[in-house]
Amino acid sequence: MRPVRLRPAISRSAAEERLQGMSIKQPFEKVVEEHGRTVLRVCRALLASHDADDAWSETFLSAMRGYPELPETANVEAWLVTIAHRKAIDVLRSRKRQPVPVEEVTEAPATHGVPDADDADDGLWHAVRALPGRQRQAVAYHYVAGLPYAEIAQIIGGSTDAARRAAADGISNLRKNYPGGGPS
């Protein structure tokens, strides 16, 4: 029978040294305390003061949800800065979608660019409506909505080149069939 070797007991200081060498995830409250100012500086660099405070809060709410799955070896500060940057971009994007205040609201709705509206371009809309389906869609999506041909191809089906060709054919037909639509 083989003799059993017993490990010698380690001293308390040696055990503490081992624990210090290991990375133990700190409580989330400590993370907020340690990195809160850095995150706020990132938010304030990109946003107005009141928006920065909201982005800071959103950053830590999002981080609190993901913190348990964060690896212990992760760079917490870089992770938080990335979240803050993305939250700031979200705020900037949402601001672009908000209505802009005006001094006076017009009484009648605008009819510019609306098919069947009584304006001088009524004939143009009839000419566009007379185009074959794919040409009409390609012309509308590219020249009215401003979409690139790659996106148009995804919407109406086919390749980017086919969408470009449909739009070119549509414009060619409009030049032939719309009065005053001659070569430009």
mmCIF file with all atom_site columns, C-alpha atoms in Angstrom:
data_model
loop_
_atom_site.group_PDB
_atom_site.id
_atom_site.type_symbol
_atom_site.label_atom_id
_atom_site.label_alt_id
_atom_site.label_comp_id
_atom_site.label_asym_id
_atom_site.label_entity_id
_atom_site.label_seq_id
_atom_site.pdbx_PDB_ins_code
_atom_site.Cartn_x
_atom_site.Cartn_y
_atom_site.Cartn_z
_atom_site.occupancy
_atom_site.B_iso_or_equiv
_atom_site.pdbx_formal_charge
_atom_site.auth_seq_id
_atom_site.auth_comp_id
_atom_site.auth_asym_id
_atom_site.auth_atom_id
_atom_site.pdbx_PDB_model_num
ATOM 1   C CA . MET A 1 1   ? 0.000   0.000  0.000   1.00 0.00 ? 1   MET A CA 1
ATOM 2   C CA . ARG A 1 2   ? 1.229   3.409  -0.939  1.00 0.00 ? 2   ARG A CA 1
ATOM 3   C CA . PRO A 1 3   ? 1.676   5.985  1.782   1.00 0.00 ? 3   PRO A CA 1
ATOM 4   C CA . VAL A 1 4   ? -0.691  8.973  1.634   1.00 0.00 ? 4   VAL A CA 1
ATOM 5   C CA . ARG A 1 5   ? 0.951   12.349 1.641   1.00 0.00 ? 5   ARG A CA 1
ATOM 6   C CA . LEU A 1 6   ? -0.847  15.053 3.463   1.00 0.00 ? 6   LEU A CA 1
ATOM 7   C CA . ARG A 1 7   ? -0.430  18.615 2.359   1.00 0.00 ? 7   ARG A CA 1
ATOM 8   C CA . PRO A 1 8   ? 0.877   20.904 4.985   1.00 0.00 ? 8   PRO A CA 1
ATOM 9   C CA . ALA A 1 9   ? -1.649  23.455 6.174   1.00 0.00 ? 9   ALA A CA 1
ATOM 10  C CA . ILE A 1 10  ? -1.037  26.881 4.703   1.00 0.00 ? 10  ILE A CA 1
ATOM 11  C CA . SER A 1 11  ? -0.880  29.946 6.800   1.00 0.00 ? 11  SER A CA 1
ATOM 12  C CA . ARG A 1 12  ? -3.612  32.580 6.755   1.00 0.00 ? 12  ARG A CA 1
ATOM 13  C CA . SER A 1 13  ? -1.336  35.076 4.977   1.00 0.00 ? 13  SER A CA 1
ATOM 14  C CA . ALA A 1 14  ? -0.543  32.552 2.233   1.00 0.00 ? 14  ALA A CA 1
ATOM 15  C CA . ALA A 1 15  ? -4.267  31.931 1.721   1.00 0.00 ? 15  ALA A CA 1
ATOM 16  C CA . GLU A 1 16  ? -4.902  35.685 1.467   1.00 0.00 ? 16  GLU A CA 1
ATOM 17  C CA . GLU A 1 17  ? -2.110  35.970 -1.099  1.00 0.00 ? 17  GLU A CA 1
ATOM 18  C CA . ARG A 1 18  ? -3.717  33.266 -3.215  1.00 0.00 ? 18  ARG A CA 1
ATOM 19  C CA . LEU A 1 19  ? -7.089  34.989 -3.041  1.00 0.00 ? 19  LEU A CA 1
ATOM 20  C CA . GLN A 1 20  ? -5.558  38.298 -4.078  1.00 0.00 ? 20  GLN A CA 1
ATOM 21  C CA . GLY A 1 21  ? -4.110  36.644 -7.158  1.00 0.00 ? 21  GLY A CA 1
ATOM 22  C CA . MET A 1 22  ? -7.555  35.420 -8.199  1.00 0.00 ? 22  MET A CA 1
ATOM 23  C CA . SER A 1 23  ? -9.950  37.785 -9.881  1.00 0.00 ? 23  SER A CA 1
ATOM 24  C CA . ILE A 1 24  ? -13.212 37.956 -7.988  1.00 0.00 ? 24  ILE A CA 1
ATOM 25  C CA . LYS A 1 25  ? -16.072 39.916 -9.484  1.00 0.00 ? 25  LYS A CA 1
ATOM 26  C CA . GLN A 1 26  ? -16.895 42.900 -7.321  1.00 0.00 ? 26  GLN A CA 1
ATOM 27  C CA . PRO A 1 27  ? -20.474 43.838 -6.423  1.00 0.00 ? 27  PRO A CA 1
ATOM 28  C CA . PHE A 1 28  ? -22.260 45.961 -9.016  1.00 0.00 ? 28  PHE A CA 1
ATOM 29  C CA . GLU A 1 29  ? -22.590 48.868 -6.567  1.00 0.00 ? 29  GLU A CA 1
ATOM 30  C CA . LYS A 1 30  ? -18.776 49.077 -6.466  1.00 0.00 ? 30  LYS A CA 1
ATOM 31  C CA . VAL A 1 31  ? -18.663 49.058 -10.269 1.00 0.00 ? 31  VAL A CA 1
ATOM 32  C CA . VAL A 1 32  ? -21.038 52.045 -10.379 1.00 0.00 ? 32  VAL A CA 1
ATOM 33  C CA . GLU A 1 33  ? -19.019 53.826 -7.706  1.00 0.00 ? 33  GLU A CA 1
ATOM 34  C CA . GLU A 1 34  ? -15.704 53.163 -9.431  1.00 0.00 ? 34  GLU A CA 1
ATOM 35  C CA . HIS A 1 35  ? -16.678 53.858 -13.054 1.00 0.00 ? 35  HIS A CA 1
ATOM 36  C CA . GLY A 1 36  ? -19.680 56.178 -12.750 1.00 0.00 ? 36  GLY A CA 1
ATOM 37  C CA . ARG A 1 37  ? -17.702 59.364 -13.376 1.00 0.00 ? 37  ARG A CA 1
ATOM 38  C CA . THR A 1 38  ? -16.005 57.974 -16.467 1.00 0.00 ? 38  THR A CA 1
ATOM 39  C CA . VAL A 1 39  ? -19.331 56.891 -17.934 1.00 0.00 ? 39  VAL A CA 1
ATOM 40  C CA . LEU A 1 40  ? -20.837 60.310 -17.178 1.00 0.00 ? 40  LEU A CA 1
ATOM 41  C CA . ARG A 1 41  ? -17.906 62.042 -18.909 1.00 0.00 ? 41  ARG A CA 1
ATOM 42  C CA . VAL A 1 42  ? -18.455 59.909 -22.018 1.00 0.00 ? 42  VAL A CA 1
ATOM 43  C CA . CYS A 1 43  ? -22.173 60.719 -22.029 1.00 0.00 ? 43  CYS A CA 1
ATOM 44  C CA . ARG A 1 44  ? -21.558 64.449 -21.515 1.00 0.00 ? 44  ARG A CA 1
ATOM 45  C CA . ALA A 1 45  ? -18.982 64.522 -24.296 1.00 0.00 ? 45  ALA A CA 1
ATOM 46  C CA . LEU A 1 46  ? -21.634 63.351 -26.748 1.00 0.00 ? 46  LEU A CA 1
ATOM 47  C CA . LEU A 1 47  ? -24.862 64.789 -25.359 1.00 0.00 ? 47  LEU A CA 1
ATOM 48  C CA . ALA A 1 48  ? -26.407 67.805 -23.683 1.00 0.00 ? 48  ALA A CA 1
ATOM 49  C CA . SER A 1 49  ? -26.398 67.746 -19.877 1.00 0.00 ? 49  SER A CA 1
ATOM 50  C CA . HIS A 1 50  ? -29.989 66.563 -19.365 1.00 0.00 ? 50  HIS A CA 1
ATOM 51  C CA . ASP A 1 51  ? -29.641 63.901 -22.060 1.00 0.00 ? 51  ASP A CA 1
ATOM 52  C CA . ALA A 1 52  ? -26.294 62.792 -20.626 1.00 0.00 ? 52  ALA A CA 1
ATOM 53  C CA . ASP A 1 53  ? -27.888 62.072 -17.255 1.00 0.00 ? 53  ASP A CA 1
ATOM 54  C CA . ASP A 1 54  ? -30.544 59.926 -18.920 1.00 0.00 ? 54  ASP A CA 1
ATOM 55  C CA . ALA A 1 55  ? -27.934 58.077 -20.988 1.00 0.00 ? 55  ALA A CA 1
ATOM 56  C CA . TRP A 1 56  ? -25.866 57.481 -17.838 1.00 0.00 ? 56  TRP A CA 1
ATOM 57  C CA . SER A 1 57  ? -28.871 55.914 -16.110 1.00 0.00 ? 57  SER A CA 1
ATOM 58  C CA . GLU A 1 58  ? -29.717 53.816 -19.160 1.00 0.00 ? 58  GLU A CA 1
ATOM 59  C CA . THR A 1 59  ? -26.097 52.665 -19.349 1.00 0.00 ? 59  THR A CA 1
ATOM 60  C CA . PHE A 1 60  ? -26.081 51.326 -15.825 1.00 0.00 ? 60  PHE A CA 1
ATOM 61  C CA . LEU A 1 61  ? -29.538 49.779 -16.147 1.00 0.00 ? 61  LEU A CA 1
ATOM 62  C CA . SER A 1 62  ? -28.356 47.909 -19.204 1.00 0.00 ? 62  SER A CA 1
ATOM 63  C CA . ALA A 1 63  ? -25.049 47.015 -17.557 1.00 0.00 ? 63  ALA A CA 1
ATOM 64  C CA . MET A 1 64  ? -26.816 45.712 -14.455 1.00 0.00 ? 64  MET A CA 1
ATOM 65  C CA . ARG A 1 65  ? -28.730 43.244 -16.628 1.00 0.00 ? 65  ARG A CA 1
ATOM 66  C CA . GLY A 1 66  ? -25.573 41.996 -18.364 1.00 0.00 ? 66  GLY A CA 1
ATOM 67  C CA . TYR A 1 67  ? -23.143 42.132 -15.436 1.00 0.00 ? 67  TYR A CA 1
ATOM 68  C CA . PRO A 1 68  ? -23.795 38.600 -14.120 1.00 0.00 ? 68  PRO A CA 1
ATOM 69  C CA . GLU A 1 69  ? -22.766 37.103 -17.492 1.00 0.00 ? 69  GLU A CA 1
ATOM 70  C CA . LEU A 1 70  ? -19.688 39.322 -17.861 1.00 0.00 ? 70  LEU A CA 1
ATOM 71  C CA . PRO A 1 71  ? -16.488 37.258 -17.595 1.00 0.00 ? 71  PRO A CA 1
ATOM 72  C CA . GLU A 1 72  ? -14.347 38.008 -14.545 1.00 0.00 ? 72  GLU A CA 1
ATOM 73  C CA . THR A 1 73  ? -11.399 38.804 -16.806 1.00 0.00 ? 73  THR A CA 1
ATOM 74  C CA . ALA A 1 74  ? -13.304 41.443 -18.802 1.00 0.00 ? 74  ALA A CA 1
ATOM 75  C CA . ASN A 1 75  ? -12.277 45.078 -18.785 1.00 0.00 ? 75  ASN A CA 1
ATOM 76  C CA . VAL A 1 76  ? -15.304 46.490 -16.961 1.00 0.00 ? 76  VAL A CA 1
ATOM 77  C CA . GLU A 1 77  ? -14.486 50.122 -17.705 1.00 0.00 ? 77  GLU A CA 1
ATOM 78  C CA . ALA A 1 78  ? -14.171 49.519 -21.453 1.00 0.00 ? 78  ALA A CA 1
ATOM 79  C CA . TRP A 1 79  ? -17.387 47.501 -21.387 1.00 0.00 ? 79  TRP A CA 1
ATOM 80  C CA . LEU A 1 80  ? -19.243 50.337 -19.635 1.00 0.00 ? 80  LEU A CA 1
ATOM 81  C CA . VAL A 1 81  ? -17.810 52.980 -21.971 1.00 0.00 ? 81  VAL A CA 1
ATOM 82  C CA . THR A 1 82  ? -18.988 50.940 -24.964 1.00 0.00 ? 82  THR A CA 1
ATOM 83  C CA . ILE A 1 83  ? -22.484 50.702 -23.511 1.00 0.00 ? 83  ILE A CA 1
ATOM 84  C CA . ALA A 1 84  ? -22.488 54.441 -22.735 1.00 0.00 ? 84  ALA A CA 1
ATOM 85  C CA . HIS A 1 85  ? -21.368 55.282 -26.249 1.00 0.00 ? 85  HIS A CA 1
ATOM 86  C CA . ARG A 1 86  ? -24.165 53.184 -27.750 1.00 0.00 ? 86  ARG A CA 1
ATOM 87  C CA . LYS A 1 87  ? -26.774 54.673 -25.407 1.00 0.00 ? 87  LYS A CA 1
ATOM 88  C CA . ALA A 1 88  ? -25.633 58.167 -26.410 1.00 0.00 ? 88  ALA A CA 1
ATOM 89  C CA . ILE A 1 89  ? -25.984 57.257 -30.079 1.00 0.00 ? 89  ILE A CA 1
ATOM 90  C CA . ASP A 1 90  ? -29.499 55.964 -29.352 1.00 0.00 ? 90  ASP A CA 1
ATOM 91  C CA . VAL A 1 91  ? -30.405 59.311 -27.772 1.00 0.00 ? 91  VAL A CA 1
ATOM 92  C CA . LEU A 1 92  ? -28.976 61.234 -30.743 1.00 0.00 ? 92  LEU A CA 1
ATOM 93  C CA . ARG A 1 93  ? -30.934 59.072 -33.182 1.00 0.00 ? 93  ARG A CA 1
ATOM 94  C CA . SER A 1 94  ? -34.161 59.489 -31.238 1.00 0.00 ? 94  SER A CA 1
ATOM 95  C CA . ARG A 1 95  ? -33.695 63.274 -31.252 1.00 0.00 ? 95  ARG A CA 1
ATOM 96  C CA . LYS A 1 96  ? -33.562 63.229 -35.054 1.00 0.00 ? 96  LYS A CA 1
ATOM 97  C CA . ARG A 1 97  ? -36.948 61.489 -35.170 1.00 0.00 ? 97  ARG A CA 1
ATOM 98  C CA . GLN A 1 98  ? -38.684 63.972 -32.886 1.00 0.00 ? 98  GLN A CA 1
ATOM 99  C CA . PRO A 1 99  ? -40.796 66.729 -34.416 1.00 0.00 ? 99  PRO A CA 1
ATOM 100 C CA . VAL A 1 100 ? -39.320 70.182 -34.711 1.00 0.00 ? 100 VAL A CA 1
ATOM 101 C CA . PRO A 1 101 ? -41.385 72.977 -33.167 1.00 0.00 ? 101 PRO A CA 1
ATOM 102 C CA . VAL A 1 102 ? -42.576 75.683 -35.551 1.00 0.00 ? 102 VAL A CA 1
ATOM 103 C CA . GLU A 1 103 ? -44.027 79.108 -34.855 1.00 0.00 ? 103 GLU A CA 1
ATOM 104 C CA . GLU A 1 104 ? -47.173 78.645 -36.889 1.00 0.00 ? 104 GLU A CA 1
ATOM 105 C CA . VAL A 1 105 ? -48.920 75.490 -38.020 1.00 0.00 ? 105 VAL A CA 1
ATOM 106 C CA . THR A 1 106 ? -50.402 75.682 -41.501 1.00 0.00 ? 106 THR A CA 1
ATOM 107 C CA . GLU A 1 107 ? -54.149 75.263 -41.734 1.00 0.00 ? 107 GLU A CA 1
ATOM 108 C CA . ALA A 1 108 ? -54.301 73.150 -44.883 1.00 0.00 ? 108 ALA A CA 1
ATOM 109 C CA . PRO A 1 109 ? -52.192 70.025 -45.325 1.00 0.00 ? 109 PRO A CA 1
ATOM 110 C CA . ALA A 1 110 ? -49.421 70.304 -47.867 1.00 0.00 ? 110 ALA A CA 1
ATOM 111 C CA . THR A 1 111 ? -50.164 68.706 -51.228 1.00 0.00 ? 111 THR A CA 1
ATOM 112 C CA . HIS A 1 112 ? -46.692 68.922 -52.731 1.00 0.00 ? 112 HIS A CA 1
ATOM 113 C CA . GLY A 1 113 ? -45.626 65.493 -53.869 1.00 0.00 ? 113 GLY A CA 1
ATOM 114 C CA . VAL A 1 114 ? -48.979 63.894 -53.080 1.00 0.00 ? 114 VAL A CA 1
ATOM 115 C CA . PRO A 1 115 ? -50.448 61.958 -56.017 1.00 0.00 ? 115 PRO A CA 1
ATOM 116 C CA . ASP A 1 116 ? -53.900 63.133 -57.154 1.00 0.00 ? 116 ASP A CA 1
ATOM 117 C CA . ALA A 1 117 ? -53.443 66.519 -55.494 1.00 0.00 ? 117 ALA A CA 1
ATOM 118 C CA . ASP A 1 118 ? -54.550 69.513 -57.527 1.00 0.00 ? 118 ASP A CA 1
ATOM 119 C CA . ASP A 1 119 ? -51.206 70.975 -58.517 1.00 0.00 ? 119 ASP A CA 1
ATOM 120 C CA . ALA A 1 120 ? -49.145 71.432 -61.639 1.00 0.00 ? 120 ALA A CA 1
ATOM 121 C CA . ASP A 1 121 ? -47.382 68.058 -61.279 1.00 0.00 ? 121 ASP A CA 1
ATOM 122 C CA . ASP A 1 122 ? -50.607 66.052 -61.494 1.00 0.00 ? 122 ASP A CA 1
ATOM 123 C CA . GLY A 1 123 ? -49.654 64.906 -64.992 1.00 0.00 ? 123 GLY A CA 1
ATOM 124 C CA . LEU A 1 124 ? -46.309 63.677 -63.718 1.00 0.00 ? 124 LEU A CA 1
ATOM 125 C CA . TRP A 1 125 ? -47.988 61.429 -61.151 1.00 0.00 ? 125 TRP A CA 1
ATOM 126 C CA . HIS A 1 126 ? -50.267 60.036 -63.872 1.00 0.00 ? 126 HIS A CA 1
ATOM 127 C CA . ALA A 1 127 ? -47.204 59.321 -66.008 1.00 0.00 ? 127 ALA A CA 1
ATOM 128 C CA . VAL A 1 128 ? -45.463 57.615 -63.085 1.00 0.00 ? 128 VAL A CA 1
ATOM 129 C CA . ARG A 1 129 ? -48.595 55.544 -62.375 1.00 0.00 ? 129 ARG A CA 1
ATOM 130 C CA . ALA A 1 130 ? -48.644 54.461 -66.037 1.00 0.00 ? 130 ALA A CA 1
ATOM 131 C CA . LEU A 1 131 ? -45.169 52.895 -65.758 1.00 0.00 ? 131 LEU A CA 1
ATOM 132 C CA . PRO A 1 132 ? -44.877 49.098 -65.435 1.00 0.00 ? 132 PRO A CA 1
ATOM 133 C CA . GLY A 1 133 ? -44.819 47.940 -61.800 1.00 0.00 ? 133 GLY A CA 1
ATOM 134 C CA . ARG A 1 134 ? -41.094 47.343 -61.287 1.00 0.00 ? 134 ARG A CA 1
ATOM 135 C CA . GLN A 1 135 ? -40.148 50.548 -63.090 1.00 0.00 ? 135 GLN A CA 1
ATOM 136 C CA . ARG A 1 136 ? -42.676 52.546 -61.042 1.00 0.00 ? 136 ARG A CA 1
ATOM 137 C CA . GLN A 1 137 ? -41.371 51.064 -57.799 1.00 0.00 ? 137 GLN A CA 1
ATOM 138 C CA . ALA A 1 138 ? -37.710 51.568 -58.707 1.00 0.00 ? 138 ALA A CA 1
ATOM 139 C CA . VAL A 1 139 ? -38.317 55.185 -59.754 1.00 0.00 ? 139 VAL A CA 1
ATOM 140 C CA . ALA A 1 140 ? -40.349 55.944 -56.638 1.00 0.00 ? 140 ALA A CA 1
ATOM 141 C CA . TYR A 1 141 ? -37.944 54.274 -54.228 1.00 0.00 ? 141 TYR A CA 1
ATOM 142 C CA . HIS A 1 142 ? -34.822 55.806 -55.745 1.00 0.00 ? 142 HIS A CA 1
ATOM 143 C CA . TYR A 1 143 ? -35.877 59.255 -56.927 1.00 0.00 ? 143 TYR A CA 1
ATOM 144 C CA . VAL A 1 144 ? -38.657 60.014 -54.439 1.00 0.00 ? 144 VAL A CA 1
ATOM 145 C CA . ALA A 1 145 ? -37.579 58.131 -51.306 1.00 0.00 ? 145 ALA A CA 1
ATOM 146 C CA . GLY A 1 146 ? -33.823 58.371 -52.007 1.00 0.00 ? 146 GLY A CA 1
ATOM 147 C CA . LEU A 1 147 ? -33.048 54.710 -51.380 1.00 0.00 ? 147 LEU A CA 1
ATOM 148 C CA . PRO A 1 148 ? -29.886 53.170 -52.831 1.00 0.00 ? 148 PRO A CA 1
ATOM 149 C CA . TYR A 1 149 ? -30.310 50.499 -55.500 1.00 0.00 ? 149 TYR A CA 1
ATOM 150 C CA . ALA A 1 150 ? -29.125 47.725 -53.159 1.00 0.00 ? 150 ALA A CA 1
ATOM 151 C CA . GLU A 1 151 ? -32.020 48.410 -50.783 1.00 0.00 ? 151 GLU A CA 1
ATOM 152 C CA . ILE A 1 152 ? -34.462 48.697 -53.682 1.00 0.00 ? 152 ILE A CA 1
ATOM 153 C CA . ALA A 1 153 ? -33.328 45.273 -54.898 1.00 0.00 ? 153 ALA A CA 1
ATOM 154 C CA . GLN A 1 154 ? -34.090 43.812 -51.475 1.00 0.00 ? 154 GLN A CA 1
ATOM 155 C CA . ILE A 1 155 ? -37.551 45.404 -51.437 1.00 0.00 ? 155 ILE A CA 1
ATOM 156 C CA . ILE A 1 156 ? -38.749 44.568 -54.942 1.00 0.00 ? 156 ILE A CA 1
ATOM 157 C CA . GLY A 1 157 ? -36.619 41.471 -55.462 1.00 0.00 ? 157 GLY A CA 1
ATOM 158 C CA . GLY A 1 158 ? -33.845 40.852 -57.928 1.00 0.00 ? 158 GLY A CA 1
ATOM 159 C CA . SER A 1 159 ? -30.334 42.154 -58.139 1.00 0.00 ? 159 SER A CA 1
ATOM 160 C CA . THR A 1 160 ? -28.937 45.639 -57.619 1.00 0.00 ? 160 THR A CA 1
ATOM 161 C CA . ASP A 1 161 ? -28.240 45.888 -61.358 1.00 0.00 ? 161 ASP A CA 1
ATOM 162 C CA . ALA A 1 162 ? -31.839 44.914 -62.156 1.00 0.00 ? 162 ALA A CA 1
ATOM 163 C CA . ALA A 1 163 ? -33.140 47.633 -59.828 1.00 0.00 ? 163 ALA A CA 1
ATOM 164 C CA . ARG A 1 164 ? -30.827 50.185 -61.447 1.00 0.00 ? 164 ARG A CA 1
ATOM 165 C CA . ARG A 1 165 ? -31.981 49.074 -64.914 1.00 0.00 ? 165 ARG A CA 1
ATOM 166 C CA . ALA A 1 166 ? -35.671 49.280 -63.925 1.00 0.00 ? 166 ALA A CA 1
ATOM 167 C CA . ALA A 1 167 ? -35.178 52.828 -62.626 1.00 0.00 ? 167 ALA A CA 1
ATOM 168 C CA . ALA A 1 168 ? -33.288 53.862 -65.764 1.00 0.00 ? 168 ALA A CA 1
ATOM 169 C CA . ASP A 1 169 ? -35.999 52.375 -67.996 1.00 0.00 ? 169 ASP A CA 1
ATOM 170 C CA . GLY A 1 170 ? -38.667 54.124 -65.931 1.00 0.00 ? 170 GLY A CA 1
ATOM 171 C CA . ILE A 1 171 ? -36.955 57.505 -66.301 1.00 0.00 ? 171 ILE A CA 1
ATOM 172 C CA . SER A 1 172 ? -36.535 56.863 -70.030 1.00 0.00 ? 172 SER A CA 1
ATOM 173 C CA . ASN A 1 173 ? -40.264 56.107 -70.349 1.00 0.00 ? 173 ASN A CA 1
ATOM 174 C CA . LEU A 1 174 ? -41.134 59.227 -68.367 1.00 0.00 ? 174 LEU A CA 1
ATOM 175 C CA . ARG A 1 175 ? -38.988 61.355 -70.670 1.00 0.00 ? 175 ARG A CA 1
ATOM 176 C CA . LYS A 1 176 ? -40.849 59.951 -73.655 1.00 0.00 ? 176 LYS A CA 1
ATOM 177 C CA . ASN A 1 177 ? -44.377 60.101 -72.258 1.00 0.00 ? 177 ASN A CA 1
ATOM 178 C CA . TYR A 1 178 ? -44.445 63.131 -69.955 1.00 0.00 ? 178 TYR A CA 1
ATOM 179 C CA . PRO A 1 179 ? -44.792 66.539 -71.595 1.00 0.00 ? 179 PRO A CA 1
ATOM 180 C CA . GLY A 1 180 ? -41.673 68.560 -70.962 1.00 0.00 ? 180 GLY A CA 1
ATOM 181 C CA . GLY A 1 181 ? -39.815 65.429 -69.900 1.00 0.00 ? 181 GLY A CA 1
ATOM 182 C CA . GLY A 1 182 ? -37.316 65.632 -72.727 1.00 0.00 ? 182 GLY A CA 1
ATOM 183 C CA . PRO A 1 183 ? -33.621 64.920 -72.282 1.00 0.00 ? 183 PRO A CA 1
ATOM 184 C CA . SER A 1 184 ? -31.981 66.777 -69.447 1.00 0.00 ? 184 SER A CA 1
#
